[in-house]
Every structure is written in structure tokens, then in C-alpha cells.
mmCIF file of C-alpha atoms in Angstrom:
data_model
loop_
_atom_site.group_PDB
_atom_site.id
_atom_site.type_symbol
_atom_site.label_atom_id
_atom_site.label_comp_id
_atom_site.label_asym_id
_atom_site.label_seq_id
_atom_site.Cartn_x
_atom_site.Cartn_y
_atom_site.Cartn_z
ATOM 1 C CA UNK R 800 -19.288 4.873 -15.992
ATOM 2 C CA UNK R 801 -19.036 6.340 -12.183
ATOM 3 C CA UNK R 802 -18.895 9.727 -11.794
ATOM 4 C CA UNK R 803 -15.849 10.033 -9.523
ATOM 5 C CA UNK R 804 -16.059 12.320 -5.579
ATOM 6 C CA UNK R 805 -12.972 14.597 -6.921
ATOM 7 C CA UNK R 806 -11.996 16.599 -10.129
ATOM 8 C CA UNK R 807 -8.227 14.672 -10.366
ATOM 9 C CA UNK R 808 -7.820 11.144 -9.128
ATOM 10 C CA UNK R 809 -4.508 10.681 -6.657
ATOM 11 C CA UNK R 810 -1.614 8.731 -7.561
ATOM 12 C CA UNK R 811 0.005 7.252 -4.833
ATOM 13 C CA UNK R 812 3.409 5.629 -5.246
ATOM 14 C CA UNK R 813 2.573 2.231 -3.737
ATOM 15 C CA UNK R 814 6.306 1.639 -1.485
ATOM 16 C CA UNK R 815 7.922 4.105 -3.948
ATOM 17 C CA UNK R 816 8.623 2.851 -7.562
ATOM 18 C CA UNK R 817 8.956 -0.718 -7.046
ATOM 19 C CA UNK R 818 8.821 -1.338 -10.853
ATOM 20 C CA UNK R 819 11.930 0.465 -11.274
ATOM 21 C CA UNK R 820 13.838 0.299 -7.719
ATOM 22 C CA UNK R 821 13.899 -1.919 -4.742
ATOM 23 C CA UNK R 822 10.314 -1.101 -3.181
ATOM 24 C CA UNK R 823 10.259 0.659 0.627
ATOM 25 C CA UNK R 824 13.320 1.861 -0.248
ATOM 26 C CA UNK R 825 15.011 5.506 -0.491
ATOM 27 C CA UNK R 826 15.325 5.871 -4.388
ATOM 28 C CA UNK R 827 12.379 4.105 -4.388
ATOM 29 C CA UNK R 828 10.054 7.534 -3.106
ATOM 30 C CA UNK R 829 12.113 9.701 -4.260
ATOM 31 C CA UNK R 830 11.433 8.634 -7.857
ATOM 32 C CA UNK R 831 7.559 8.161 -7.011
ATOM 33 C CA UNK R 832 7.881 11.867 -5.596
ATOM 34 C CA UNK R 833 10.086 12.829 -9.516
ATOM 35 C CA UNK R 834 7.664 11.027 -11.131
ATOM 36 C CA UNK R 835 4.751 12.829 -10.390
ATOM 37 C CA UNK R 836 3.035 10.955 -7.323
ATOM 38 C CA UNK R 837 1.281 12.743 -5.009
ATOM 39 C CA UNK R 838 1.361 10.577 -2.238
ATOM 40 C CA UNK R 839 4.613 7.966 -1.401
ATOM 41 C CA UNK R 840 2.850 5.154 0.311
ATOM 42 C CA UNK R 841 5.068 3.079 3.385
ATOM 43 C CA UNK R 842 3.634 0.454 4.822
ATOM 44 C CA UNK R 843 4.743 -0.082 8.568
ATOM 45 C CA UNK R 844 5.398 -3.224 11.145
ATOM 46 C CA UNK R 845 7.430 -2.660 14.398
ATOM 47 C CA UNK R 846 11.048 -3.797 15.877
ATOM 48 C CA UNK R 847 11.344 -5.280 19.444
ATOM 49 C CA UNK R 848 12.387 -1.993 20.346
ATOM 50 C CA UNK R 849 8.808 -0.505 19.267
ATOM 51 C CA UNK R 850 9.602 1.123 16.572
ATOM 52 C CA UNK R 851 7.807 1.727 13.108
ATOM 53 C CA UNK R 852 9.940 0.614 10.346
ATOM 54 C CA UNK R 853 9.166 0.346 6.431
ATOM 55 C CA UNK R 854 8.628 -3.297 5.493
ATOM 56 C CA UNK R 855 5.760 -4.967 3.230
ATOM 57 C CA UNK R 856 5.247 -7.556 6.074
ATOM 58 C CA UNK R 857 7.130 -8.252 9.478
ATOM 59 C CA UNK R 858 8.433 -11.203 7.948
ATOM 60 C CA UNK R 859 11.735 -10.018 6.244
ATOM 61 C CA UNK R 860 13.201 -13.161 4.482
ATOM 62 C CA UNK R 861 12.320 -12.179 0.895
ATOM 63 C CA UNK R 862 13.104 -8.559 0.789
ATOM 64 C CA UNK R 863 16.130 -8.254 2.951
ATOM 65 C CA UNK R 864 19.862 -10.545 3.249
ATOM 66 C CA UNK R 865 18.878 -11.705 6.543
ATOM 67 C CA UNK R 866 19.434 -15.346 5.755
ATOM 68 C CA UNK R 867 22.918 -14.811 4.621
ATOM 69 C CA UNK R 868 23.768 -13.287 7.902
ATOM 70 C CA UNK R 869 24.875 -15.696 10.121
ATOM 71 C CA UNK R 870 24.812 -13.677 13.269
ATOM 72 C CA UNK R 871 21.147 -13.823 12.786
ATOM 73 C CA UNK R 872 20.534 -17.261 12.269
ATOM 74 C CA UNK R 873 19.632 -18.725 15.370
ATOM 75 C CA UNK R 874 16.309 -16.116 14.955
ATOM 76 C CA UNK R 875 14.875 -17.707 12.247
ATOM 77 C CA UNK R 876 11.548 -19.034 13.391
ATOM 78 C CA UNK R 877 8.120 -20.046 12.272
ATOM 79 C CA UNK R 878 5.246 -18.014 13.758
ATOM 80 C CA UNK R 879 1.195 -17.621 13.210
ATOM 81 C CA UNK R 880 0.395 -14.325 11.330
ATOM 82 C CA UNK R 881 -3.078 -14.050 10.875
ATOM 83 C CA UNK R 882 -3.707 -17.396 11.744
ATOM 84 C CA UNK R 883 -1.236 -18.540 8.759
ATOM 85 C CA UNK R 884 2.079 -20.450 9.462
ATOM 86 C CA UNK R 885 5.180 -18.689 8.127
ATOM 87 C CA UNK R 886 8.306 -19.358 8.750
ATOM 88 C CA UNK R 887 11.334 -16.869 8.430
ATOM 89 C CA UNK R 888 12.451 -13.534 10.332
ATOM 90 C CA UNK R 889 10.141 -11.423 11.820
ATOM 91 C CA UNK R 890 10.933 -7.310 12.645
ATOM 92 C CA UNK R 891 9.570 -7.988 16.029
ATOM 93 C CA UNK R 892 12.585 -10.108 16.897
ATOM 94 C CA UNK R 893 14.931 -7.633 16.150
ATOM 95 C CA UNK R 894 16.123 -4.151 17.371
ATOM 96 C CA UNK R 895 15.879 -0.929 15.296
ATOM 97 C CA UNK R 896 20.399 -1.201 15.578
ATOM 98 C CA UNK R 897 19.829 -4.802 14.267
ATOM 99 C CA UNK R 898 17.968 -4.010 11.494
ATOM 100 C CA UNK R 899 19.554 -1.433 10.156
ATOM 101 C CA UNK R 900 22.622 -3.346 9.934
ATOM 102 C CA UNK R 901 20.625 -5.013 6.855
ATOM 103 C CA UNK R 902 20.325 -4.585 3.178
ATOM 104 C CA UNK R 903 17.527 -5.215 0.919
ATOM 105 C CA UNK R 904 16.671 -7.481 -1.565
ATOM 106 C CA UNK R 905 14.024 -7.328 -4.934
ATOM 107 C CA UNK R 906 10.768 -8.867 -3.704
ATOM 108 C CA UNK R 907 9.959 -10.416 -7.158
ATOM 109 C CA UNK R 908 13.028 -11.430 -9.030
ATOM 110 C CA UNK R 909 11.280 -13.653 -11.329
ATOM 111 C CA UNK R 910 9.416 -10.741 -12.410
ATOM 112 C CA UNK R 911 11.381 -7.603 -11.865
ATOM 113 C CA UNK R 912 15.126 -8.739 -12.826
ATOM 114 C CA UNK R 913 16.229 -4.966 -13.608
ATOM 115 C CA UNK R 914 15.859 -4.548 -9.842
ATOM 116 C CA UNK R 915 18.719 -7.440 -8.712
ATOM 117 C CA UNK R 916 21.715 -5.218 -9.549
ATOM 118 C CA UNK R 917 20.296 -2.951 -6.511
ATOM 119 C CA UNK R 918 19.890 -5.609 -3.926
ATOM 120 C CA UNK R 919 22.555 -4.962 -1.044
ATOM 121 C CA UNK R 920 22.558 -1.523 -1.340
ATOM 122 C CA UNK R 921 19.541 0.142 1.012
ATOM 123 C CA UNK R 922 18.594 -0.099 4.691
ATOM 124 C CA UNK R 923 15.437 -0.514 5.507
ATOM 125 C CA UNK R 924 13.785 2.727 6.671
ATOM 126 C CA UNK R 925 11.766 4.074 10.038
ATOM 127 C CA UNK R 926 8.799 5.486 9.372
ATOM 128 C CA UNK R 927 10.326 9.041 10.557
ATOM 129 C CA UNK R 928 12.978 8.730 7.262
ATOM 130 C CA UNK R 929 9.871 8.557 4.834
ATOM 131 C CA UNK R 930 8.382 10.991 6.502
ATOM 132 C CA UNK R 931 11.784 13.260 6.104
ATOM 133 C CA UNK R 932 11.562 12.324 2.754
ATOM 134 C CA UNK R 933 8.905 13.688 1.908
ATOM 135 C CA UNK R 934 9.236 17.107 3.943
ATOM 136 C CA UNK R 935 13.032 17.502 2.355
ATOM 137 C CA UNK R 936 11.496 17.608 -1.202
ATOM 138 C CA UNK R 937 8.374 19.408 -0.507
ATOM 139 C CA UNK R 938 10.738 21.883 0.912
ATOM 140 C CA UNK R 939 13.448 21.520 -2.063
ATOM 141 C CA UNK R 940 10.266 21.732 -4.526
ATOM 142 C CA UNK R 941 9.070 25.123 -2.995
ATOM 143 C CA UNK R 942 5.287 26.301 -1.523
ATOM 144 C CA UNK R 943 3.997 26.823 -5.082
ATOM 145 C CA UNK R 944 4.386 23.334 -5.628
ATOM 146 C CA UNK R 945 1.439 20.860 -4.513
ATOM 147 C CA UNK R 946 3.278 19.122 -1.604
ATOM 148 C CA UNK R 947 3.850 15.221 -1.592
ATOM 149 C CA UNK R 948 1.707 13.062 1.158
ATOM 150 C CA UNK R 949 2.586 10.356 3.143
ATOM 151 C CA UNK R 950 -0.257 7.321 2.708
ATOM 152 C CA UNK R 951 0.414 5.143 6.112
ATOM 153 C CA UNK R 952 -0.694 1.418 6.192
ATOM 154 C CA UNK R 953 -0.810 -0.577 9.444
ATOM 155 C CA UNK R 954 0.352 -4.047 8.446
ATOM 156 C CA UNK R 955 -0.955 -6.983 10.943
ATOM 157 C CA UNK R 956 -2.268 -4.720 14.162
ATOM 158 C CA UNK R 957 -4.187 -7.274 15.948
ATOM 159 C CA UNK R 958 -0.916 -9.827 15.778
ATOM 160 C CA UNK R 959 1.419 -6.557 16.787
ATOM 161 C CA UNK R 960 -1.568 -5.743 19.608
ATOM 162 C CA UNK R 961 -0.925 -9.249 21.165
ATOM 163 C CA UNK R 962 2.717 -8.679 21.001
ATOM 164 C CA UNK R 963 2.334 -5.623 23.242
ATOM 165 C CA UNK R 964 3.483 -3.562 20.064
ATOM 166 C CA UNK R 965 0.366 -1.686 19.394
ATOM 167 C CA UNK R 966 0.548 0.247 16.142
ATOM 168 C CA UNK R 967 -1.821 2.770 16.711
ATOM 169 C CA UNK R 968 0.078 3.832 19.684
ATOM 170 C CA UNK R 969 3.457 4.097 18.030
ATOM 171 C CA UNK R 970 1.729 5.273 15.059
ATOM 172 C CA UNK R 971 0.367 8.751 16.567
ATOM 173 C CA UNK R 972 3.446 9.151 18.580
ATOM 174 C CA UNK R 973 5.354 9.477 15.655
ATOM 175 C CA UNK R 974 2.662 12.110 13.836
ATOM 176 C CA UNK R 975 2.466 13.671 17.126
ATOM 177 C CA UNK R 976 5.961 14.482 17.422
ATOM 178 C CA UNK R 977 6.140 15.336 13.708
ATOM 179 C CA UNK R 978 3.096 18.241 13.943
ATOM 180 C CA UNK R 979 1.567 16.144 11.640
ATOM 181 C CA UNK R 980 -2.006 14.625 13.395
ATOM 182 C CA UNK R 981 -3.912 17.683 12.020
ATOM 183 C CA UNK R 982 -6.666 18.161 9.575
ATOM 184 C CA UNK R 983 -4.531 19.778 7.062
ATOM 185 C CA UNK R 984 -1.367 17.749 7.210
ATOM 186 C CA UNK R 985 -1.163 15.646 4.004
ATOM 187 C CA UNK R 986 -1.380 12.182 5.586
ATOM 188 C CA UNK R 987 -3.692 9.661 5.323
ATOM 189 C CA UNK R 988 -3.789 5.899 7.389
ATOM 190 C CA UNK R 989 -5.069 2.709 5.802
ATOM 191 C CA UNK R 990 -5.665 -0.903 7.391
ATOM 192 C CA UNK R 991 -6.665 -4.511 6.154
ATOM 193 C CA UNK R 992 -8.203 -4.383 9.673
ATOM 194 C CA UNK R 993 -11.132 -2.579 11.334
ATOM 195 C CA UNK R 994 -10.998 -2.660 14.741
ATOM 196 C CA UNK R 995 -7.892 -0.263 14.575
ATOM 197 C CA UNK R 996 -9.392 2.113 11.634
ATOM 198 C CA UNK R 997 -12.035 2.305 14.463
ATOM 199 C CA UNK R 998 -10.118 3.123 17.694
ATOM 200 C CA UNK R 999 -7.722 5.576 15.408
ATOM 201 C CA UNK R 1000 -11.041 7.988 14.494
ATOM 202 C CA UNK R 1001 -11.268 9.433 18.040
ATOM 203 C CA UNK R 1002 -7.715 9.517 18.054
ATOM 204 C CA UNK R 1003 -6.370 11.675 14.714
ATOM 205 C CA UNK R 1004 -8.628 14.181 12.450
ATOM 206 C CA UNK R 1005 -6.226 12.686 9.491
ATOM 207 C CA UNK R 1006 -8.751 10.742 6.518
ATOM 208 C CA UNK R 1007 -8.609 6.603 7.566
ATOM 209 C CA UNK R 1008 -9.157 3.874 4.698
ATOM 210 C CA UNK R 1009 -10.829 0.695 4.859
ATOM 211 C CA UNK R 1010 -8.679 -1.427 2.585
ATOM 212 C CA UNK R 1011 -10.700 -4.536 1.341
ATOM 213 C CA UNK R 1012 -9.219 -7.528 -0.135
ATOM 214 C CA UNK R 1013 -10.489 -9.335 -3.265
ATOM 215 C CA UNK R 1014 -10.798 -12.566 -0.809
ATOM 216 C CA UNK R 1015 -10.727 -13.575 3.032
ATOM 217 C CA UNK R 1016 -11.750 -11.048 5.699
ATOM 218 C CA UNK R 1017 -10.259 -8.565 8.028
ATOM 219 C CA UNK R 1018 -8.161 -10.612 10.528
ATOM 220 C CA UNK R 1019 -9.740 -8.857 13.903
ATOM 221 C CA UNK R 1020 -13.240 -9.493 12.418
ATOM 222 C CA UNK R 1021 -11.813 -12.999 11.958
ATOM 223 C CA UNK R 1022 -9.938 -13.569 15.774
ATOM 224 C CA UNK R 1023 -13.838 -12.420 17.233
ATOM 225 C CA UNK R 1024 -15.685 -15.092 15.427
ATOM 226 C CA UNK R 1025 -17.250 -12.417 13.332
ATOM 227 C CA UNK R 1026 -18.545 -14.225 9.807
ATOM 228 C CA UNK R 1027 -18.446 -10.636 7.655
ATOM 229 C CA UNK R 1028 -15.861 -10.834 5.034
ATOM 230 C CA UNK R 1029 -14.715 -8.185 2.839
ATOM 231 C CA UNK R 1030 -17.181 -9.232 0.099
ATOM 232 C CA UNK R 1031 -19.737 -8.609 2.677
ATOM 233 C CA UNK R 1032 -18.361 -5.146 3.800
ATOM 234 C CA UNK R 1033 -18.709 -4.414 -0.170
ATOM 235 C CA UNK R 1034 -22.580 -4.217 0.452
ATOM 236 C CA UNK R 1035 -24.144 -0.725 0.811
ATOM 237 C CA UNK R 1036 -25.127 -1.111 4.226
ATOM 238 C CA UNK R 1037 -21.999 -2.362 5.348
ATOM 239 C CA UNK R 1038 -20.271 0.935 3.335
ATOM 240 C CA UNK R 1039 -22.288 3.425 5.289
ATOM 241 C CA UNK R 1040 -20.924 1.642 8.757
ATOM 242 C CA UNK R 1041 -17.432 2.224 7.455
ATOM 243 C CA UNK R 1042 -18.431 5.547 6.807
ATOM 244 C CA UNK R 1043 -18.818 5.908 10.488
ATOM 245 C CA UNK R 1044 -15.446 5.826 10.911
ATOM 246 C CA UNK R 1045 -13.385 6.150 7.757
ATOM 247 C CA UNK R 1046 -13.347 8.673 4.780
ATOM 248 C CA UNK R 1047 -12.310 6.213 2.200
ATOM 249 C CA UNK R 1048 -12.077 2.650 1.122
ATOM 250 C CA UNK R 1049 -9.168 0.947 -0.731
ATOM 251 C CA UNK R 1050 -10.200 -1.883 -2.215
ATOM 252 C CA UNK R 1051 -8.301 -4.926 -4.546
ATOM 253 C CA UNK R 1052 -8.833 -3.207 -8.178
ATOM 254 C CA UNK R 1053 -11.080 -6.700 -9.251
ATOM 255 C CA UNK R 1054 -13.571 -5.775 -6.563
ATOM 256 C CA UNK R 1055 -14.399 -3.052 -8.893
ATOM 257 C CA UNK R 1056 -13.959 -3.842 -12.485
ATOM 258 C CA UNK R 1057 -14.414 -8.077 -12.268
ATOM 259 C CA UNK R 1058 -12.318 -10.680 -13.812
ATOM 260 C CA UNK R 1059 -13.348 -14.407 -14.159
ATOM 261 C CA UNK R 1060 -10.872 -17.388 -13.080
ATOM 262 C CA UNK R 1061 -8.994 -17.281 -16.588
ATOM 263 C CA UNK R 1062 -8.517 -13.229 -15.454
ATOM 264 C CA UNK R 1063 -10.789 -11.820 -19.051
ATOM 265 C CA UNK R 1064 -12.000 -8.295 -17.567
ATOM 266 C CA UNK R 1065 -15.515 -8.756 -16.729
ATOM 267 C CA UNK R 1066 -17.948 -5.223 -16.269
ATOM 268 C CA UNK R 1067 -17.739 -2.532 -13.752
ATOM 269 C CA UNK R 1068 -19.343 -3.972 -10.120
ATOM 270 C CA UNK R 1069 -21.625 -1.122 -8.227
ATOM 271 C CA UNK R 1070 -19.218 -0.474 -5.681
ATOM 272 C CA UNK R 1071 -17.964 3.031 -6.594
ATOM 273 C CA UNK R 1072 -21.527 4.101 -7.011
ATOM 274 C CA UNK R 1073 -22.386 2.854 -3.689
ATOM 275 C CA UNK R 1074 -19.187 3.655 -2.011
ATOM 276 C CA UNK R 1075 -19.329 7.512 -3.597
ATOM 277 C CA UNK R 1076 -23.165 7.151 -2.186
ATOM 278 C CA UNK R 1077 -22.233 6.922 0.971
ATOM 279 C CA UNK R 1078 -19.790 9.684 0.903
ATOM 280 C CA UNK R 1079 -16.813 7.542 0.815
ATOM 281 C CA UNK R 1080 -13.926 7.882 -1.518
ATOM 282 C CA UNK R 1081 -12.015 4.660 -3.238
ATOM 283 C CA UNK R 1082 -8.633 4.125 -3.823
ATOM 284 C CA UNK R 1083 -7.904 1.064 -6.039
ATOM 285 C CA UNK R 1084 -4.880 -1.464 -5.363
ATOM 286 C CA UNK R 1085 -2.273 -2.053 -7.340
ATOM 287 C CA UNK R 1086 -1.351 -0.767 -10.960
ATOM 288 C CA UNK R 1087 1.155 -3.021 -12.150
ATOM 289 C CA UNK R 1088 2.558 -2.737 -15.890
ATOM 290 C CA UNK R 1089 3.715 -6.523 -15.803
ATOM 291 C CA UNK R 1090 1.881 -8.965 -17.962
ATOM 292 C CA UNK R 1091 1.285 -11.467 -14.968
ATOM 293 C CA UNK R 1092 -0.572 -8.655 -13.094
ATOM 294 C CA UNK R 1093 -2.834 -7.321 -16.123
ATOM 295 C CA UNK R 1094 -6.112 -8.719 -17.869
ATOM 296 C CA UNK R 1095 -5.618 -11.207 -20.705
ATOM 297 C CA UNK R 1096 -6.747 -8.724 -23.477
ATOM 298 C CA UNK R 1097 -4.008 -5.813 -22.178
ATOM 299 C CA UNK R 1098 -1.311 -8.784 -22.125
ATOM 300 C CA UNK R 1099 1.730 -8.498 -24.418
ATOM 301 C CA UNK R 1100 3.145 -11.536 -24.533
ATOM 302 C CA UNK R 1101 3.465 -14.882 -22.905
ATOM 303 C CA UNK R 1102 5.893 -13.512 -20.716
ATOM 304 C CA UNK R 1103 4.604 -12.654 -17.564
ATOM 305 C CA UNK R 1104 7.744 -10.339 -16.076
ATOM 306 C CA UNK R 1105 7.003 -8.295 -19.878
ATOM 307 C CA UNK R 1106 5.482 -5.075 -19.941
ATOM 308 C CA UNK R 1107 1.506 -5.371 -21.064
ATOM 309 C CA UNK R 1108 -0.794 -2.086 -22.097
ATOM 310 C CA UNK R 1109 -1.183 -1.131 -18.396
ATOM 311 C CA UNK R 1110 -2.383 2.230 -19.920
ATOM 312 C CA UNK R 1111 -5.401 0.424 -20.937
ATOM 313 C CA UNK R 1112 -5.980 -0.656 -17.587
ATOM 314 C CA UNK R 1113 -6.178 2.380 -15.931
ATOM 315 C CA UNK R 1114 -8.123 4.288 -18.414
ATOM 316 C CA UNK R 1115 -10.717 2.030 -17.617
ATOM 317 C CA UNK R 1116 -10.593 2.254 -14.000
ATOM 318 C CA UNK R 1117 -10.238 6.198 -14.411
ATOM 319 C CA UNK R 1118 -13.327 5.671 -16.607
ATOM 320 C CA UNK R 1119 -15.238 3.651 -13.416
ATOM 321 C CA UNK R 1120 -14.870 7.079 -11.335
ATOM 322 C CA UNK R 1121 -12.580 5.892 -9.135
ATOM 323 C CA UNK R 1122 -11.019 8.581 -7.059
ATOM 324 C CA UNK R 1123 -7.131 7.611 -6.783
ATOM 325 C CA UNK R 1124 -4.813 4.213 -7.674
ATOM 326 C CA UNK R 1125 -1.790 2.603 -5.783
ATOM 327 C CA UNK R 1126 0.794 2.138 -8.827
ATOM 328 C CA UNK R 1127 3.736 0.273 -8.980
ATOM 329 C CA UNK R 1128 4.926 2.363 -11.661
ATOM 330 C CA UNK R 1129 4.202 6.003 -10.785
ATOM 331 C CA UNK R 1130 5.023 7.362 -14.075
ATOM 332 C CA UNK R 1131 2.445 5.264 -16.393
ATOM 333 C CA UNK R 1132 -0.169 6.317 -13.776
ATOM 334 C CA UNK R 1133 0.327 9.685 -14.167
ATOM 335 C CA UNK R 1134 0.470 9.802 -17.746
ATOM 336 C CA UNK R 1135 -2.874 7.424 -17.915
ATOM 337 C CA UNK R 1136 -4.643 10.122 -15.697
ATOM 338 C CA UNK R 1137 -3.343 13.259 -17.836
ATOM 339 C CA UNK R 1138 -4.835 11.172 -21.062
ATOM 340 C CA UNK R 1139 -8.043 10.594 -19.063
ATOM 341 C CA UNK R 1140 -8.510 14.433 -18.239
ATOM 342 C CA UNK R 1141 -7.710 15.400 -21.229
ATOM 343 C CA UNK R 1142 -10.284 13.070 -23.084
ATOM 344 C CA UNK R 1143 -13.124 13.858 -20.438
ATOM 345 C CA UNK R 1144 -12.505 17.861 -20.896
ATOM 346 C CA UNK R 1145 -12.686 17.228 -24.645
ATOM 347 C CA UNK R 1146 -15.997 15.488 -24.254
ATOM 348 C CA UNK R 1147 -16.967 17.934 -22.034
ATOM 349 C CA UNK R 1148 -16.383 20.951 -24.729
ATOM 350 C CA UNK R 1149 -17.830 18.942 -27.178
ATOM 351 C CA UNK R 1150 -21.197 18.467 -25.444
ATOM 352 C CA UNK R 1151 -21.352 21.914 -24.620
#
């Protein structure tokens, strides 16, 4: 067990409530923000126009009714992102006017079926709405009450860079405007990438986050031949470079509590110790209640869309000291973490 760097691990609602409604989208915060969250999380590509809007990737096939709009058609492309083929619709072919003309769709229907009566219903969002979003209710909720963050991520920076849609750029405009890119504004900006995280610390006082998949490597390391992958960033040395220039790292959940190829939980790795060494807080990715997302001793069922003992889950990653999760289902993570105070303060009172 990992002592963790604060007193109350953060929630953040990872694209609102996506267990329970359409994620990116309106009711989607707002119930993160109900539930208990502390920060909503957006995650942001831009339009051809340059502006931020609220999308899991550029490519909007899967989450929007793009391909049933026929005035769109002829846009439908296949592109590199990353280096990976994909073919589809991509933000950065349309206007900000063009894409709020759609409506979006449940990412994972196979496993989130309670969502399709809400497809059709939501635009997608700017960055600025989420933002309102969260200053509406922090003003609804009062100044007694601890006021809801906004957790940016930067989604594909190097691809938008070459596009002449640099995210950074776009990215403090917006917090500039806003009054937000100060020390004390609840915001914090997280990347796959590096190179960005990197140019953005001279640029904003605002905490950065390394995010660090469980595979692969950061695509701008990639583009400049550079052989480190995320496993290697994992390694102390690497941590205190990231250090230089970040205050956190978020990293896949199994690069900190392992799983083997049939997904058994395996021990805790040394990464909080060494991350929490080198002054840097961690913030695990993603909390899912599903069966299909869980270990095979917290599964329920066979059925991978049921709900598994996701409480179990993050009990033990509360247990590993690590200082905040990205849930899926806000209120399960907030309830996990009041259990998980409330059993440390009773040890605490009992060894005293």
C-alpha cells in the first residue's frame, strides 16, 4: 500500500456520466457535477474554423448522426491519425455552424443500451459551453460549496499542429479570455503527448498531466524517431523529467495495479511510489462499472454490458495511494472513496 500526495483523492467525471447519459454531452456534466465529481473532464479536437469543440476523437462517425446526413456525405474520408488509417468524418472538415447542426449518438451501444433512447437529442459542445457549465453551477451551488473544475485533454496535437490548428494556441485563448490561466483557477490540462505538455509550462501556471497509455508511445515522441514508449516513461528517471514540466501523471489504471492476458488482477507495480517520489501526483484512467471493463474476480456475470463489483476495484486502487480516478460512473466513485476514508480514519483511531 502507497501512501497517497493528498488527504482526499479527486473524482473527475471522465466526459460527464457516460454510464448513465450520452458522454461529452450537457446532462452528461451536469450529473457528474450532481453526483459529486469534482472535476467534469472534456476532451477537445478543433473545427476548420479553429475552434475547440467537445469530442472523444476528431473522428465523429460513432458518436454523432453524421452518416445519416446526406448533406455531409461527400466529406466522408479516410485520413492518417497518429500514423493509423481511419476512415470516417473528421471535426477538422467541418465548421463550428456545421457541427452544431448535429446530434449525438451512444459510443458503446453494445454495452451501454440505456443510453440509445438519448441519441438525437444533444449538440456537441465548444469548449467555452463546458466551461459555462461549470461556472453556472458553481455559481447556483454558492461560495461555501467546493467549486467544480474543468480537467482539459488535448486529443491528437501533433496531427492538429500539422493541420495549422494548433491546440495549445486555441487552448489558452480560450482560458485567457475566460480569466481562467491563473494559479488558482480550478483547471487542469492533460495530453497523450509531450511535446505540447512541454511548450504549455512556459505558457499557463495551471497543473499539466502526462497521461500514459498501458501500450504504444506518445505520438510526437513517435513522428521524431524517438524509441521511449510510455512503459519507458514509467521508469523513475524518466518520472523526474516529466516532473520538469508537469505536476501530475495520468496513467491507464493496469500500469498500476497489473493484470495478465486473461485480465486476473496481478499486484500493485512501483509506480505511485516512484511517481509520489518525484513529487508527481497520479490520476488513474478509467473506472468503469461494466463487467467487460473490470478484473475477472470483480465480474458478475458472463455478460459483459452487466454491472460487476466496480466498488471492489476502486477500493483497491484507493488502497495503492493513488491521488484521483477518471470514472465513468461518478456516483460509485464517490461512494468507493467515502468507504475508503472512512475505513482508513477507523484504522487510524484504532492504532492510536
Amino acid at each position: 500500500m502507497t501512501a497517497s500526495l493528498v488527504d482526499e483523492p479527486v473524482v473527475i467525471a471522465h466526459r460527464g456520466v457516460p454510464g448513465s447519459r450520452l458522454e461529452h454531452t450537457r446532462p452528461s456534466y451536469l450529473l457528474g457535477i450532481e453526483q459529486g465529481a469534482d472535476y467534469i473532464e472534456p476532451d477537445v479536437v478543433a473545427t476548420q474554423d479553429g475552434v475547440l469543440v467537445v469530442r472523444h476523437e476528431n473522428e465523429i462517425g460513432g458518436t454523432t448522426d453524421v452518416a445519416e446526413r446526406p448533406e455531409f456525405a461527400h466529406l466522408r474520408t479516410t485520413k492518417f491519425i497518429d500514423g493509423v488509417p481511419l476512415t470516417g468524418w473528421f471535426t477538422e472538415d467541418f465548421t463550428l455552424e456545421e457541427i452544431k447542426t448535429l446530434r449525438t449518438r451512444e459510443r458503446l451501444p453494445q454495452l451501454r443500451p440505456q443510453n440509445l433512447p438519448l441519441n438525437g437529442r444533444e449538440q456537441i459542445l465548444t469548449l467555452d459551453e463546458v466551461i459555462d457549465i461549470a461556472e453556472t453551477e458553481n455559481a447556483r451551488r454558492g461560495p461555501d460549496a467546493e467549486p467544480v473544475g474543468v480537467y482539459v485533454e488535448t486529443k491528437h496535437p501533433t496531427y492538429f499542429s500539422r493541420l495549422g490548428l494548433d491546440l495549445n494556441d486555441r487552448l489558452m485563448e480560450v482560458l485567457e479570455r475566460r480569466g481562467l490561466n491563473r494559479p488558482d483557477a480550478k483547471v487542469v490540462i492533460q495530453s497523450m503527448e509531450t511535446a505540447n505538455l512541454k511548450a504549455l509550462a512556459d505558457r499557463t501556471p495551471l497543473p499539466l498531466v502526462q497521461l500514459m497509455e498501458r501500450k504504444g508511445g506518445p505520438y510526437d515522441l513517435v513522428a521524431a524517431f524517438d524509441p521511449r514508449d510510455y512503459a519507458a516513461l514509467t521508469a523513475p528517471q524518466e518520472l523526474a523529467k516529466i516532473a520538469e514540466y508537469a505536476q501530475g501523471i495520468g496513467p491507464n489504471k493496469s500500469l498500476v495495479i497489473a493484470r495478465d492476458r486473461h485480465q486476473n488482477l496481478l499486484g500493485e507495480t512501483d509506480l505511485v511510489r516512484d511517481a509520489h517520489a518525484a513529487g508527481l501526483f497520479v490520476h488513474i484512467w478509467t473506472m468503469r462499472n461494466e463487467n467487460n471493463f473490470l478484473p475477472v474476480q470483480w465480474r458478475t456475470s458472463e455478460n459483459v454490458a452487466d454491472p460487476g463489483d466496480a466498488t471492489a476495484e476502486l477500493l483497491a486502487f484507493y488502497a495503492a495511494g493513488v491521488d484521483g480516478v477518471f470514472s465513468d460512473f461518478t456516483r460509485t466513485a464517490v461512494a468507493a472513496r467515502s468507504a475508503h476514508l472512512s475505513a482508513r480514519a477507523a484504522a487510524g483511531t484504532a492504532g492510536s
